[in-house]
Amino acid sequence: MIPTAPLPTLTPEQVVDGQLRAYNAKDIDSFMDYWALDARIYQHPDTLLASGADEIRARHVVRFREPNVHGRLLHRVAVGATVVDHEVVTRTFADGPGTVEVIGIYEVLAGRISRAWFASGAPVLA
């Protein structure tokens, strides 16, 4: 599903919250509604992981197949168009299930996430 109209009535914080709720619901269509068509995702600071809605969708379709995937928000701060989340993400890693601390930095323009950078700690296996 391709994102349709911008979400200008939502604040950047609400946009990021919406995509986190969709992530936790494993609802790929709703998740993609919060991303711009030309959005880019980086491993902080500048390693490109996905460019454009098609690559972002493909990356998350695979992630949503993990039975335990879930992001638990610890703290969020928003300044202008930038939202920073500190989360603990539960995942299934190559060595088994566990958690990882993640900082997500989101740039929200015209009601959609245009760029995101993620910094992750070391996975902690269950």
PDB file of C-alpha atoms in Angstrom:
ATOM      1  CA  MET A   1       0.000   0.000   0.000  1.00  0.00           C
ATOM      2  CA  ILE A   2       1.373   3.412  -0.958  1.00  0.00           C
ATOM      3  CA  PRO A   3       0.939   6.262   1.523  1.00  0.00           C
ATOM      4  CA  THR A   4      -1.788   8.613   0.413  1.00  0.00           C
ATOM      5  CA  ALA A   5      -2.392  12.144   1.660  1.00  0.00           C
ATOM      6  CA  PRO A   6      -0.009  13.737   4.161  1.00  0.00           C
ATOM      7  CA  LEU A   7      -0.978  13.679   7.801  1.00  0.00           C
ATOM      8  CA  PRO A   8      -0.593  17.421   8.488  1.00  0.00           C
ATOM      9  CA  THR A   9      -2.957  17.412  11.461  1.00  0.00           C
ATOM     10  CA  LEU A  10      -0.615  15.122  13.405  1.00  0.00           C
ATOM     11  CA  THR A  11       2.351  16.475  15.305  1.00  0.00           C
ATOM     12  CA  PRO A  12       5.737  14.864  14.622  1.00  0.00           C
ATOM     13  CA  GLU A  13       5.431  13.118  18.003  1.00  0.00           C
ATOM     14  CA  GLN A  14       2.022  11.697  17.028  1.00  0.00           C
ATOM     15  CA  VAL A  15       3.415  10.452  13.699  1.00  0.00           C
ATOM     16  CA  VAL A  16       6.252   8.597  15.431  1.00  0.00           C
ATOM     17  CA  ASP A  17       3.843   7.219  18.028  1.00  0.00           C
ATOM     18  CA  GLY A  18       1.522   5.994  15.264  1.00  0.00           C
ATOM     19  CA  GLN A  19       4.290   4.151  13.463  1.00  0.00           C
ATOM     20  CA  LEU A  20       5.406   2.523  16.744  1.00  0.00           C
ATOM     21  CA  ARG A  21       1.848   1.341  17.434  1.00  0.00           C
ATOM     22  CA  ALA A  22       1.613  -0.066  13.893  1.00  0.00           C
ATOM     23  CA  TYR A  23       5.044  -1.727  14.327  1.00  0.00           C
ATOM     24  CA  ASN A  24       3.874  -3.438  17.505  1.00  0.00           C
ATOM     25  CA  ALA A  25       0.652  -4.530  15.784  1.00  0.00           C
ATOM     26  CA  LYS A  26       2.741  -5.866  12.853  1.00  0.00           C
ATOM     27  CA  ASP A  27       0.377  -3.938  10.577  1.00  0.00           C
ATOM     28  CA  ILE A  28       2.567  -3.222   7.559  1.00  0.00           C
ATOM     29  CA  ASP A  29      -0.019  -1.100   5.728  1.00  0.00           C
ATOM     30  CA  SER A  30      -0.679   1.130   8.715  1.00  0.00           C
ATOM     31  CA  PHE A  31       3.065   1.280   9.444  1.00  0.00           C
ATOM     32  CA  MET A  32       3.820   2.462   5.912  1.00  0.00           C
ATOM     33  CA  ASP A  33       1.165   5.195   6.150  1.00  0.00           C
ATOM     34  CA  TYR A  34       3.555   7.071   8.445  1.00  0.00           C
ATOM     35  CA  TRP A  35       6.532   6.997   6.043  1.00  0.00           C
ATOM     36  CA  ALA A  36       7.190   9.294   3.070  1.00  0.00           C
ATOM     37  CA  LEU A  37       7.550   7.644  -0.328  1.00  0.00           C
ATOM     38  CA  ASP A  38      11.179   8.797  -0.514  1.00  0.00           C
ATOM     39  CA  ALA A  39      12.016   8.137   3.148  1.00  0.00           C
ATOM     40  CA  ARG A  40      15.412   6.766   4.108  1.00  0.00           C
ATOM     41  CA  ILE A  41      16.505   4.677   7.099  1.00  0.00           C
ATOM     42  CA  TYR A  42      20.078   4.772   8.371  1.00  0.00           C
ATOM     43  CA  GLN A  43      22.149   2.962  10.923  1.00  0.00           C
ATOM     44  CA  HIS A  44      23.479   5.953  12.843  1.00  0.00           C
ATOM     45  CA  PRO A  45      25.242   7.983  11.711  1.00  0.00           C
ATOM     46  CA  ASP A  46      25.273   7.451   7.941  1.00  0.00           C
ATOM     47  CA  THR A  47      24.972   3.812   6.830  1.00  0.00           C
ATOM     48  CA  LEU A  48      21.963   3.635   4.521  1.00  0.00           C
ATOM     49  CA  LEU A  49      19.755   0.618   5.341  1.00  0.00           C
ATOM     50  CA  ALA A  50      16.681   1.351   3.207  1.00  0.00           C
ATOM     51  CA  SER A  51      15.788   3.992   0.656  1.00  0.00           C
ATOM     52  CA  GLY A  52      12.204   4.591  -0.404  1.00  0.00           C
ATOM     53  CA  ALA A  53       8.901   3.106   0.652  1.00  0.00           C
ATOM     54  CA  ASP A  54       9.409  -0.179  -1.216  1.00  0.00           C
ATOM     55  CA  GLU A  55      12.682  -0.966   0.578  1.00  0.00           C
ATOM     56  CA  ILE A  56      11.295   0.118   3.948  1.00  0.00           C
ATOM     57  CA  ARG A  57       8.241  -2.091   3.433  1.00  0.00           C
ATOM     58  CA  ALA A  58      10.340  -5.108   2.393  1.00  0.00           C
ATOM     59  CA  ARG A  59      12.622  -4.682   5.425  1.00  0.00           C
ATOM     60  CA  HIS A  60       9.683  -4.570   7.829  1.00  0.00           C
ATOM     61  CA  VAL A  61       7.676  -7.382   6.232  1.00  0.00           C
ATOM     62  CA  VAL A  62      10.602  -9.629   7.179  1.00  0.00           C
ATOM     63  CA  ARG A  63      10.850  -8.102  10.679  1.00  0.00           C
ATOM     64  CA  PHE A  64       7.116  -8.544  11.301  1.00  0.00           C
ATOM     65  CA  ARG A  65       7.470 -12.293  10.704  1.00  0.00           C
ATOM     66  CA  GLU A  66       9.354 -12.546  14.008  1.00  0.00           C
ATOM     67  CA  PRO A  67       6.808 -13.894  16.509  1.00  0.00           C
ATOM     68  CA  ASN A  68       7.976 -11.730  19.408  1.00  0.00           C
ATOM     69  CA  VAL A  69       8.886  -8.417  17.755  1.00  0.00           C
ATOM     70  CA  HIS A  70       7.852  -5.503  19.958  1.00  0.00           C
ATOM     71  CA  GLY A  71       9.179  -2.031  20.751  1.00  0.00           C
ATOM     72  CA  ARG A  72       8.732  -0.767  24.321  1.00  0.00           C
ATOM     73  CA  LEU A  73       9.107   2.993  24.579  1.00  0.00           C
ATOM     74  CA  LEU A  74      11.226   4.105  27.525  1.00  0.00           C
ATOM     75  CA  HIS A  75      11.432   7.813  26.735  1.00  0.00           C
ATOM     76  CA  ARG A  76      10.509  10.202  23.930  1.00  0.00           C
ATOM     77  CA  VAL A  77      11.579  13.780  23.304  1.00  0.00           C
ATOM     78  CA  ALA A  78      10.382  15.985  20.458  1.00  0.00           C
ATOM     79  CA  VAL A  79      11.863  19.275  19.273  1.00  0.00           C
ATOM     80  CA  GLY A  80      10.347  20.768  16.130  1.00  0.00           C
ATOM     81  CA  ALA A  81      10.381  18.193  13.345  1.00  0.00           C
ATOM     82  CA  THR A  82      12.748  15.840  15.215  1.00  0.00           C
ATOM     83  CA  VAL A  83      11.576  13.076  17.537  1.00  0.00           C
ATOM     84  CA  VAL A  84      13.975  10.877  19.515  1.00  0.00           C
ATOM     85  CA  ASP A  85      12.793   7.584  21.012  1.00  0.00           C
ATOM     86  CA  HIS A  86      14.664   5.386  23.491  1.00  0.00           C
ATOM     87  CA  GLU A  87      13.219   1.883  23.287  1.00  0.00           C
ATOM     88  CA  VAL A  88      13.829  -1.691  24.286  1.00  0.00           C
ATOM     89  CA  VAL A  89      13.055  -3.879  21.290  1.00  0.00           C
ATOM     90  CA  THR A  90      12.254  -7.561  21.684  1.00  0.00           C
ATOM     91  CA  ARG A  91      13.317  -9.631  18.681  1.00  0.00           C
ATOM     92  CA  THR A  92      14.383 -13.041  17.516  1.00  0.00           C
ATOM     93  CA  PHE A  93      18.087 -12.816  16.726  1.00  0.00           C
ATOM     94  CA  ALA A  94      20.160 -15.433  14.893  1.00  0.00           C
ATOM     95  CA  ASP A  95      21.165 -16.880  18.301  1.00  0.00           C
ATOM     96  CA  GLY A  96      17.641 -16.782  19.732  1.00  0.00           C
ATOM     97  CA  PRO A  97      15.123 -14.408  21.309  1.00  0.00           C
ATOM     98  CA  GLY A  98      16.220 -11.392  23.279  1.00  0.00           C
ATOM     99  CA  THR A  99      16.140  -7.637  23.596  1.00  0.00           C
ATOM    100  CA  VAL A 100      18.181  -4.717  22.367  1.00  0.00           C
ATOM    101  CA  GLU A 101      18.229  -1.074  23.400  1.00  0.00           C
ATOM    102  CA  VAL A 102      17.592   1.248  20.474  1.00  0.00           C
ATOM    103  CA  ILE A 103      17.649   4.984  19.970  1.00  0.00           C
ATOM    104  CA  GLY A 104      15.566   6.118  16.997  1.00  0.00           C
ATOM    105  CA  ILE A 105      15.905   9.634  15.630  1.00  0.00           C
ATOM    106  CA  TYR A 106      13.072  10.605  13.291  1.00  0.00           C
ATOM    107  CA  GLU A 107      12.725  13.595  10.992  1.00  0.00           C
ATOM    108  CA  VAL A 108       9.052  14.262  10.267  1.00  0.00           C
ATOM    109  CA  LEU A 109       8.140  16.519   7.330  1.00  0.00           C
ATOM    110  CA  ALA A 110       4.640  17.155   5.942  1.00  0.00           C
ATOM    111  CA  GLY A 111       3.156  14.662   8.368  1.00  0.00           C
ATOM    112  CA  ARG A 112       5.384  11.705   7.416  1.00  0.00           C
ATOM    113  CA  ILE A 113       8.719  10.295   8.512  1.00  0.00           C
ATOM    114  CA  SER A 114      11.243  11.420   5.916  1.00  0.00           C
ATOM    115  CA  ARG A 115      14.435  10.101   7.512  1.00  0.00           C
ATOM    116  CA  ALA A 116      15.259   7.925  10.488  1.00  0.00           C
ATOM    117  CA  TRP A 117      18.528   6.969  12.139  1.00  0.00           C
ATOM    118  CA  PHE A 118      18.890   4.043  14.543  1.00  0.00           C
ATOM    119  CA  ALA A 119      21.643   3.318  17.049  1.00  0.00           C
ATOM    120  CA  SER A 120      21.500  -0.052  18.800  1.00  0.00           C
ATOM    121  CA  GLY A 121      23.231  -1.576  21.776  1.00  0.00           C
ATOM    122  CA  ALA A 122      24.344  -5.182  21.986  1.00  0.00           C
ATOM    123  CA  PRO A 123      21.551  -7.772  21.953  1.00  0.00           C
ATOM    124  CA  VAL A 124      20.818  -9.451  25.274  1.00  0.00           C
ATOM    125  CA  LEU A 125      19.610 -13.005  24.748  1.00  0.00           C
ATOM    126  CA  ALA A 126      16.745 -14.313  26.869  1.00  0.00           C
TER     127      ALA A 126
END
